Amino acid sequence: MFGLSTKEKIYKIIIYFYDIFIHEYIERVGNIIRNNDDLPQNKLDNMLEAAKIEYHQKVFEESRNYIVEKLPQTKSRLEEALEYPERLGLNKKDINTEITPGKILIVLLYGTKKRLPKAKECSALDFVIHEKLRNELMDLDSKIGKADE
């Protein structure tokens, strides 16, 4: 009666994997910033964007793998979601280079329950992860700023 719903469990799984890999991502961002002062801003921005995409993809992959491991019957539905993202209101770009926590929730909930979350649930998850990232990046910025003094 008081257990978590499947959607709530997936929500927690996604947050868990974002938390696991956040320090790796922040370290990579720090290295990019520290070691590429002489690059033009657009190249630096591209490197930072690639790191961000990689971070989101890693979380997506690990979350997906975890769910398939725990619920093997979801594998074919998850593969279907990745093959035909338009059925979920997404496109290939959404699950390749424009992945967000909310889009991960869409794919994983569809894969487990064959239903979609509400838009506000996706937005709430996006906000939670965005705030964690913002706080970590602000900490990194202050550390880099102190190192430059």
GROMACS .gro file of N, CA and C in nm:
model
  447
    1MET      N    1   0.081  -0.120   0.000
    1MET     CA    2   0.000   0.000   0.000
    1MET      C    3   0.085   0.126   0.000
    2PHE      N    4   0.193   0.127   0.076
    2PHE     CA    5   0.275   0.248   0.085
    2PHE      C    6   0.404   0.236   0.006
    3GLY      N    7   0.415   0.135  -0.079
    3GLY     CA    8   0.534   0.119  -0.161
    3GLY      C    9   0.538   0.225  -0.271
    4LEU      N   10   0.654   0.237  -0.330
    4LEU     CA   11   0.670   0.332  -0.439
    4LEU      C   12   0.608   0.278  -0.566
    5SER      N   13   0.552   0.366  -0.646
    5SER     CA   14   0.501   0.327  -0.777
    5SER      C   15   0.618   0.301  -0.870
    6THR      N   16   0.591   0.237  -0.981
    6THR     CA   17   0.696   0.213  -1.080
    6THR      C   18   0.757   0.344  -1.126
    7LYS      N   19   0.673   0.443  -1.150
    7LYS     CA   20   0.723   0.574  -1.194
    7LYS      C   21   0.815   0.634  -1.089
    8GLU      N   22   0.779   0.624  -0.962
    8GLU     CA   23   0.863   0.679  -0.855
    8GLU      C   24   0.996   0.604  -0.846
    9LYS      N   25   0.992   0.474  -0.865
    9LYS     CA   26   1.115   0.394  -0.864
    9LYS      C   27   1.207   0.435  -0.979
   10ILE      N   28   1.150   0.453  -1.097
   10ILE     CA   29   1.229   0.494  -1.213
   10ILE      C   30   1.289   0.633  -1.188
   11TYR      N   31   1.210   0.721  -1.133
   11TYR     CA   32   1.255   0.857  -1.098
   11TYR      C   33   1.377   0.847  -1.008
   12LYS      N   34   1.370   0.763  -0.906
   12LYS     CA   35   1.482   0.746  -0.812
   12LYS      C   36   1.603   0.682  -0.879
   13ILE      N   37   1.580   0.588  -0.968
   13ILE     CA   38   1.690   0.524  -1.041
   13ILE      C   39   1.765   0.627  -1.124
   14ILE      N   40   1.691   0.712  -1.193
   14ILE     CA   41   1.754   0.815  -1.277
   14ILE      C   42   1.836   0.910  -1.191
   15ILE      N   43   1.780   0.956  -1.082
   15ILE     CA   44   1.854   1.046  -0.992
   15ILE      C   45   1.978   0.976  -0.937
   16TYR      N   46   1.964   0.850  -0.902
   16TYR     CA   47   2.076   0.773  -0.849
   16TYR      C   48   2.192   0.771  -0.948
   17PHE      N   49   2.165   0.743  -1.074
   17PHE     CA   50   2.273   0.736  -1.172
   17PHE      C   51   2.330   0.875  -1.205
   18TYR      N   52   2.246   0.979  -1.202
   18TYR     CA   53   2.300   1.114  -1.218
   18TYR      C   54   2.396   1.145  -1.104
   19ASP      N   55   2.358   1.107  -0.983
   19ASP     CA   56   2.444   1.131  -0.867
   19ASP      C   57   2.575   1.053  -0.875
   20ILE      N   58   2.568   0.931  -0.923
   20ILE     CA   59   2.689   0.849  -0.934
   20ILE      C   60   2.792   0.911  -1.028
   21PHE      N   61   2.746   0.962  -1.141
   21PHE     CA   62   2.838   1.009  -1.244
   21PHE      C   63   2.864   1.160  -1.243
   22ILE      N   64   2.802   1.232  -1.151
   22ILE     CA   65   2.815   1.378  -1.152
   22ILE      C   66   2.959   1.423  -1.128
   23HIS      N   67   3.030   1.357  -1.036
   23HIS     CA   68   3.166   1.401  -1.005
   23HIS      C   69   3.262   1.374  -1.121
   24GLU      N   70   3.238   1.265  -1.192
   24GLU     CA   71   3.316   1.235  -1.312
   24GLU      C   72   3.294   1.344  -1.418
   25TYR      N   73   3.169   1.383  -1.435
   25TYR     CA   74   3.135   1.488  -1.531
   25TYR      C   75   3.198   1.622  -1.490
   26ILE      N   76   3.185   1.659  -1.364
   26ILE     CA   77   3.239   1.786  -1.315
   26ILE      C   78   3.391   1.786  -1.329
   27GLU      N   79   3.454   1.674  -1.302
   27GLU     CA   80   3.600   1.665  -1.318
   27GLU      C   81   3.639   1.685  -1.464
   28ARG      N   82   3.562   1.626  -1.554
   28ARG     CA   83   3.591   1.642  -1.697
   28ARG      C   84   3.573   1.787  -1.740
   29VAL      N   85   3.467   1.852  -1.693
   29VAL     CA   86   3.445   1.993  -1.725
   29VAL      C   87   3.562   2.077  -1.673
   30GLY      N   88   3.604   2.050  -1.550
   30GLY     CA   89   3.718   2.122  -1.493
   30GLY      C   90   3.844   2.106  -1.575
   31ASN      N   91   3.869   1.983  -1.620
   31ASN     CA   92   3.988   1.958  -1.702
   31ASN      C   93   3.979   2.031  -1.836
   32ILE      N   94   3.861   2.033  -1.895
   32ILE     CA   95   3.844   2.104  -2.022
   32ILE      C   96   3.874   2.253  -2.002
   33ILE      N   97   3.820   2.309  -1.898
   33ILE     CA   98   3.838   2.453  -1.873
   33ILE      C   99   3.983   2.485  -1.840
   34ARG      N  100   4.044   2.406  -1.753
   34ARG     CA  101   4.182   2.434  -1.709
   34ARG      C  102   4.285   2.414  -1.822
   35ASN      N  103   4.261   2.318  -1.909
   35ASN     CA  104   4.363   2.279  -2.006
   35ASN      C  105   4.342   2.336  -2.146
   36ASN      N  106   4.245   2.423  -2.163
   36ASN     CA  107   4.217   2.472  -2.298
   36ASN      C  108   4.194   2.623  -2.301
   37ASP      N  109   4.270   2.695  -2.222
   37ASP     CA  110   4.257   2.841  -2.217
   37ASP      C  111   4.282   2.907  -2.352
   38ASP      N  112   4.365   2.846  -2.434
   38ASP     CA  113   4.404   2.908  -2.560
   38ASP      C  114   4.307   2.878  -2.675
   39LEU      N  115   4.206   2.795  -2.651
   39LEU     CA  116   4.110   2.762  -2.757
   39LEU      C  117   4.009   2.874  -2.776
   40PRO      N  118   3.960   2.892  -2.898
   40PRO     CA  119   3.850   2.987  -2.919
   40PRO      C  120   3.727   2.943  -2.840
   41GLN      N  121   3.645   3.037  -2.801
   41GLN     CA  122   3.529   3.007  -2.717
   41GLN      C  123   3.435   2.904  -2.779
   42ASN      N  124   3.415   2.910  -2.911
   42ASN     CA  125   3.323   2.815  -2.973
   42ASN      C  126   3.374   2.671  -2.963
   43LYS      N  127   3.506   2.652  -2.973
   43LYS     CA  128   3.562   2.517  -2.960
   43LYS      C  129   3.551   2.468  -2.816
   44LEU      N  130   3.575   2.558  -2.723
   44LEU     CA  131   3.560   2.525  -2.582
   44LEU      C  132   3.414   2.488  -2.551
   45ASP      N  133   3.322   2.566  -2.604
   45ASP     CA  134   3.179   2.538  -2.585
   45ASP      C  135   3.141   2.402  -2.643
   46ASN      N  136   3.196   2.368  -2.759
   46ASN     CA  137   3.169   2.238  -2.821
   46ASN      C  138   3.220   2.122  -2.735
   47MET      N  139   3.339   2.140  -2.677
   47MET     CA  140   3.395   2.037  -2.590
   47MET      C  141   3.309   2.019  -2.465
   48LEU      N  142   3.264   2.130  -2.409
   48LEU     CA  143   3.179   2.124  -2.289
   48LEU      C  144   3.044   2.060  -2.322
   49GLU      N  145   2.990   2.093  -2.437
   49GLU     CA  146   2.862   2.034  -2.479
   49GLU      C  147   2.878   1.884  -2.502
   50ALA      N  148   2.988   1.841  -2.561
   50ALA     CA  149   3.013   1.698  -2.582
   50ALA      C  150   3.023   1.625  -2.448
   51ALA      N  151   3.086   1.686  -2.350
   51ALA     CA  152   3.096   1.626  -2.217
   51ALA      C  153   2.958   1.612  -2.154
   52LYS      N  154   2.876   1.712  -2.172
   52LYS     CA  155   2.740   1.709  -2.116
   52LYS      C  156   2.656   1.600  -2.182
   53ILE      N  157   2.665   1.591  -2.313
   53ILE     CA  158   2.590   1.487  -2.386
   53ILE      C  159   2.636   1.349  -2.339
   54GLU      N  160   2.765   1.332  -2.326
   54GLU     CA  161   2.819   1.204  -2.281
   54GLU      C  162   2.768   1.168  -2.141
   55TYR      N  163   2.763   1.267  -2.053
   55TYR     CA  164   2.712   1.246  -1.917
   55TYR      C  165   2.567   1.199  -1.920
   56HIS      N  166   2.483   1.270  -1.994
   56HIS     CA  167   2.342   1.231  -2.003
   56HIS      C  168   2.327   1.092  -2.065
   57GLN      N  169   2.405   1.064  -2.168
   57GLN     CA  170   2.397   0.933  -2.234
   57GLN      C  171   2.440   0.820  -2.140
   58LYS      N  172   2.543   0.846  -2.061
   58LYS     CA  173   2.591   0.744  -1.966
   58LYS      C  174   2.483   0.713  -1.863
   59VAL      N  175   2.419   0.816  -1.812
   59VAL     CA  176   2.310   0.797  -1.716
   59VAL      C  177   2.196   0.719  -1.781
   60PHE      N  178   2.161   0.757  -1.903
   60PHE     CA  179   2.054   0.691  -1.976
   60PHE      C  180   2.086   0.542  -1.995
   61GLU      N  181   2.206   0.514  -2.041
   61GLU     CA  182   2.247   0.376  -2.065
   61GLU      C  183   2.248   0.293  -1.937
   62GLU      N  184   2.305   0.349  -1.832
   62GLU     CA  185   2.312   0.276  -1.705
   62GLU      C  186   2.174   0.255  -1.644
   63SER      N  187   2.088   0.353  -1.654
   63SER     CA  188   1.951   0.340  -1.603
   63SER      C  189   1.877   0.231  -1.679
   64ARG      N  190   1.891   0.236  -1.810
   64ARG     CA  191   1.827   0.136  -1.897
   64ARG      C  192   1.877  -0.004  -1.865
   65ASN      N  193   2.010  -0.018  -1.854
   65ASN     CA  194   2.069  -0.148  -1.824
   65ASN      C  195   2.021  -0.201  -1.688
   66TYR      N  196   2.012  -0.113  -1.591
   66TYR     CA  197   1.968  -0.152  -1.458
   66TYR      C  198   1.824  -0.205  -1.463
   67ILE      N  199   1.738  -0.135  -1.534
   67ILE     CA  200   1.597  -0.177  -1.543
   67ILE      C  201   1.586  -0.310  -1.617
   68VAL      N  202   1.661  -0.326  -1.725
   68VAL     CA  203   1.657  -0.452  -1.799
   68VAL      C  204   1.709  -0.567  -1.713
   69GLU      N  205   1.811  -0.539  -1.632
   69GLU     CA  206   1.865  -0.642  -1.544
   69GLU      C  207   1.760  -0.684  -1.441
   70LYS      N  208   1.688  -0.588  -1.385
   70LYS     CA  209   1.588  -0.617  -1.281
   70LYS      C  210   1.456  -0.667  -1.341
   71LEU      N  211   1.424  -0.619  -1.459
   71LEU     CA  212   1.298  -0.656  -1.526
   71LEU      C  213   1.327  -0.694  -1.671
   72PRO      N  214   1.381  -0.812  -1.695
   72PRO     CA  215   1.420  -0.851  -1.831
   72PRO      C  216   1.308  -0.841  -1.934
   73GLN      N  217   1.185  -0.853  -1.892
   73GLN     CA  218   1.072  -0.846  -1.985
   73GLN      C  219   1.057  -0.708  -2.047
   74THR      N  220   1.126  -0.609  -1.994
   74THR     CA  221   1.116  -0.472  -2.048
   74THR      C  222   1.209  -0.448  -2.166
   75LYS      N  223   1.301  -0.538  -2.188
   75LYS     CA  224   1.405  -0.515  -2.290
   75LYS      C  225   1.346  -0.485  -2.428
   76SER      N  226   1.251  -0.565  -2.472
   76SER     CA  227   1.198  -0.543  -2.608
   76SER      C  228   1.121  -0.412  -2.618
   77ARG      N  229   1.049  -0.374  -2.513
   77ARG     CA  230   0.976  -0.248  -2.518
   77ARG      C  231   1.071  -0.129  -2.515
   78LEU      N  232   1.180  -0.140  -2.440
   78LEU     CA  233   1.280  -0.033  -2.439
   78LEU      C  234   1.347  -0.021  -2.576
   79GLU      N  235   1.377  -0.134  -2.636
   79GLU     CA  236   1.436  -0.132  -2.771
   79GLU      C  237   1.339  -0.069  -2.871
   80GLU      N  238   1.213  -0.101  -2.856
   80GLU     CA  239   1.109  -0.042  -2.942
   80GLU      C  240   1.107   0.110  -2.924
   81ALA      N  241   1.113   0.155  -2.800
   81ALA     CA  242   1.111   0.300  -2.772
   81ALA      C  243   1.231   0.369  -2.837
   82LEU      N  244   1.346   0.304  -2.835
   82LEU     CA  245   1.466   0.363  -2.895
   82LEU      C  246   1.459   0.359  -3.047
   83GLU      N  247   1.398   0.256  -3.101
   83GLU     CA  248   1.384   0.242  -3.246
   83GLU      C  249   1.279   0.338  -3.303
   84TYR      N  250   1.171   0.358  -3.228
   84TYR     CA  251   1.060   0.442  -3.275
   84TYR      C  252   1.025   0.548  -3.169
   85PRO      N  253   1.116   0.640  -3.142
   85PRO     CA  254   1.090   0.739  -3.036
   85PRO      C  255   0.970   0.829  -3.065
   86GLU      N  256   0.932   0.840  -3.192
   86GLU     CA  257   0.816   0.924  -3.225
   86GLU      C  258   0.687   0.871  -3.161
   87ARG      N  259   0.683   0.743  -3.130
   87ARG     CA  260   0.567   0.685  -3.060
   87ARG      C  261   0.553   0.742  -2.918
   88LEU      N  262   0.663   0.797  -2.869
   88LEU     CA  263   0.665   0.853  -2.734
   88LEU      C  264   0.662   1.005  -2.736
   89GLY      N  265   0.649   1.062  -2.855
   89GLY     CA  266   0.651   1.207  -2.868
   89GLY      C  267   0.792   1.262  -2.874
   90LEU      N  268   0.888   1.176  -2.902
   90LEU     CA  269   1.028   1.216  -2.912
   90LEU      C  270   1.077   1.193  -3.055
   91ASN      N  271   1.202   1.229  -3.080
   91ASN     CA  272   1.264   1.196  -3.208
   91ASN      C  273   1.403   1.141  -3.179
   92LYS      N  274   1.471   1.097  -3.283
   92LYS     CA  275   1.604   1.036  -3.265
   92LYS      C  276   1.702   1.132  -3.197
   93LYS      N  277   1.693   1.259  -3.232
   93LYS     CA  278   1.782   1.359  -3.171
   93LYS      C  279   1.758   1.368  -3.020
   94ASP      N  280   1.632   1.356  -2.980
   94ASP     CA  281   1.598   1.362  -2.837
   94ASP      C  282   1.667   1.254  -2.756
   95ILE      N  283   1.686   1.139  -2.815
   95ILE     CA  284   1.747   1.029  -2.739
   95ILE      C  285   1.895   1.008  -2.773
   96ASN      N  286   1.948   1.089  -2.862
   96ASN     CA  287   2.089   1.077  -2.895
   96ASN      C  288   2.170   1.196  -2.844
   97THR      N  289   2.136   1.315  -2.888
   97THR     CA  290   2.219   1.431  -2.851
   97THR      C  291   2.147   1.534  -2.766
   98GLU      N  292   2.016   1.521  -2.751
   98GLU     CA  293   1.941   1.618  -2.671
   98GLU      C  294   1.870   1.551  -2.555
   99ILE      N  295   1.933   1.448  -2.499
   99ILE     CA  296   1.873   1.373  -2.390
   99ILE      C  297   1.867   1.459  -2.264
  100THR      N  298   1.760   1.444  -2.191
  100THR     CA  299   1.743   1.513  -2.063
  100THR      C  300   1.689   1.410  -1.963
  101PRO      N  301   1.693   1.442  -1.835
  101PRO     CA  302   1.636   1.349  -1.738
  101PRO      C  303   1.488   1.318  -1.766
  102GLY      N  304   1.411   1.418  -1.805
  102GLY     CA  305   1.270   1.396  -1.836
  102GLY      C  306   1.250   1.303  -1.953
  103LYS      N  307   1.335   1.313  -2.054
  103LYS     CA  308   1.324   1.224  -2.170
  103LYS      C  309   1.364   1.082  -2.132
  104ILE      N  310   1.460   1.069  -2.041
  104ILE     CA  311   1.497   0.937  -1.990
  104ILE      C  312   1.375   0.876  -1.920
  105LEU      N  313   1.307   0.957  -1.839
  105LEU     CA  314   1.187   0.910  -1.769
  105LEU      C  315   1.082   0.863  -1.869
  106ILE      N  316   1.063   0.937  -1.975
  106ILE     CA  317   0.964   0.898  -2.077
  106ILE      C  318   0.996   0.760  -2.132
  107VAL      N  319   1.120   0.739  -2.175
  107VAL     CA  320   1.159   0.611  -2.236
  107VAL      C  321   1.149   0.496  -2.135
  108LEU      N  322   1.199   0.518  -2.014
  108LEU     CA  323   1.200   0.409  -1.917
  108LEU      C  324   1.060   0.374  -1.866
  109LEU      N  325   0.976   0.473  -1.847
  109LEU     CA  326   0.840   0.443  -1.803
  109LEU      C  327   0.762   0.371  -1.914
  110TYR      N  328   0.783   0.415  -2.037
  110TYR     CA  329   0.719   0.346  -2.149
  110TYR      C  330   0.768   0.201  -2.154
  111GLY      N  331   0.898   0.182  -2.135
  111GLY     CA  332   0.955   0.048  -2.142
  111GLY      C  333   0.904  -0.045  -2.033
  112THR      N  334   0.870   0.010  -1.918
  112THR     CA  335   0.825  -0.075  -1.808
  112THR      C  336   0.674  -0.087  -1.800
  113LYS      N  337   0.602   0.020  -1.828
  113LYS     CA  338   0.457   0.019  -1.810
  113LYS      C  339   0.377   0.049  -1.937
  114LYS      N  340   0.446   0.077  -2.045
  114LYS     CA  341   0.385   0.114  -2.173
  114LYS      C  342   0.290   0.233  -2.156
  115ARG      N  343   0.335   0.328  -2.076
  115ARG     CA  344   0.261   0.453  -2.061
  115ARG      C  345   0.362   0.566  -2.046
  116LEU      N  346   0.314   0.686  -2.061
  116LEU     CA  347   0.401   0.803  -2.058
  116LEU      C  348   0.376   0.885  -1.931
  117PRO      N  349   0.480   0.947  -1.880
  117PRO     CA  350   0.462   1.035  -1.764
  117PRO      C  351   0.396   1.165  -1.807
  118LYS      N  352   0.345   1.238  -1.711
  118LYS     CA  353   0.290   1.371  -1.738
  118LYS      C  354   0.406   1.467  -1.764
  119ALA      N  355   0.380   1.569  -1.841
  119ALA     CA  356   0.484   1.668  -1.874
  119ALA      C  357   0.542   1.730  -1.748
  120LYS      N  358   0.458   1.757  -1.647
  120LYS     CA  359   0.508   1.821  -1.525
  120LYS      C  360   0.601   1.728  -1.448
  121GLU      N  361   0.584   1.597  -1.461
  121GLU     CA  362   0.674   1.502  -1.395
  121GLU      C  363   0.812   1.504  -1.461
  122CYS      N  364   0.812   1.514  -1.592
  122CYS     CA  365   0.939   1.525  -1.665
  122CYS      C  366   1.008   1.656  -1.632
  123SER      N  367   0.932   1.764  -1.629
  123SER     CA  368   0.988   1.895  -1.597
  123SER      C  369   1.044   1.897  -1.455
  124ALA      N  370   0.974   1.834  -1.363
  124ALA     CA  371   1.021   1.831  -1.224
  124ALA      C  372   1.155   1.757  -1.214
  125LEU      N  373   1.167   1.646  -1.285
  125LEU     CA  374   1.293   1.571  -1.284
  125LEU      C  375   1.404   1.653  -1.351
  126ASP      N  376   1.373   1.717  -1.461
  126ASP     CA  377   1.471   1.804  -1.528
  126ASP      C  378   1.520   1.910  -1.430
  127PHE      N  379   1.428   1.970  -1.356
  127PHE     CA  380   1.462   2.076  -1.262
  127PHE      C  381   1.553   2.024  -1.151
  128VAL      N  382   1.520   1.909  -1.094
  128VAL     CA  383   1.601   1.851  -0.985
  128VAL      C  384   1.745   1.830  -1.032
  129ILE      N  385   1.761   1.769  -1.148
  129ILE     CA  386   1.896   1.742  -1.198
  129ILE      C  387   1.965   1.871  -1.240
  130HIS      N  388   1.894   1.962  -1.301
  130HIS     CA  389   1.953   2.091  -1.339
  130HIS      C  390   2.009   2.163  -1.216
  131GLU      N  391   1.935   2.163  -1.108
  131GLU     CA  392   1.981   2.231  -0.986
  131GLU      C  393   2.105   2.163  -0.929
  132LYS      N  394   2.109   2.031  -0.930
  132LYS     CA  395   2.229   1.959  -0.883
  132LYS      C  396   2.350   1.998  -0.969
  133LEU      N  397   2.331   1.998  -1.100
  133LEU     CA  398   2.440   2.033  -1.191
  133LEU      C  399   2.483   2.178  -1.172
  134ARG      N  400   2.387   2.267  -1.160
  134ARG     CA  401   2.417   2.408  -1.141
  134ARG      C  402   2.500   2.429  -1.015
  135ASN      N  403   2.460   2.365  -0.906
  135ASN     CA  404   2.535   2.378  -0.781
  135ASN      C  405   2.676   2.325  -0.793
  136GLU      N  406   2.691   2.210  -0.856
  136GLU     CA  407   2.825   2.151  -0.874
  136GLU      C  408   2.912   2.238  -0.965
  137LEU      N  409   2.853   2.291  -1.071
  137LEU     CA  410   2.930   2.377  -1.162
  137LEU      C  411   2.967   2.510  -1.096
  138MET      N  412   2.881   2.562  -1.011
  138MET     CA  413   2.915   2.684  -0.937
  138MET      C  414   3.030   2.658  -0.841
  139ASP      N  415   3.029   2.542  -0.776
  139ASP     CA  416   3.141   2.505  -0.688
  139ASP      C  417   3.270   2.494  -0.768
  140LEU      N  418   3.262   2.431  -0.884
  140LEU     CA  419   3.379   2.418  -0.971
  140LEU      C  420   3.430   2.555  -1.012
  141ASP      N  421   3.340   2.643  -1.050
  141ASP     CA  422   3.378   2.777  -1.091
  141ASP      C  423   3.450   2.851  -0.979
  142SER      N  424   3.402   2.837  -0.858
  142SER     CA  425   3.468   2.906  -0.746
  142SER      C  426   3.605   2.845  -0.719
  143LYS      N  427   3.619   2.714  -0.734
  143LYS     CA  428   3.750   2.650  -0.714
  143LYS      C  429   3.849   2.694  -0.821
  144ILE      N  430   3.803   2.700  -0.946
  144ILE     CA  431   3.890   2.743  -1.055
  144ILE      C  432   3.927   2.890  -1.035
  145GLY      N  433   3.831   2.971  -0.994
  145GLY     CA  434   3.857   3.113  -0.969
  145GLY      C  435   3.959   3.132  -0.860
  146LYS      N  436   3.953   3.054  -0.753
  146LYS     CA  437   4.051   3.064  -0.644
  146LYS      C  438   4.188   3.019  -0.689
  147ALA      N  439   4.192   2.917  -0.775
  147ALA     CA  440   4.319   2.866  -0.824
  147ALA      C  441   4.388   2.968  -0.915
  148ASP      N  442   4.309   3.050  -0.982
  148ASP     CA  443   4.365   3.152  -1.073
  148ASP      C  444   4.419   3.273  -0.997
  149GLU      N  445   4.381   3.290  -0.872
  149GLU     CA  446   4.425   3.408  -0.797
  149GLU      C  447   4.570   3.399  -0.755
   0.00000   0.00000   0.00000
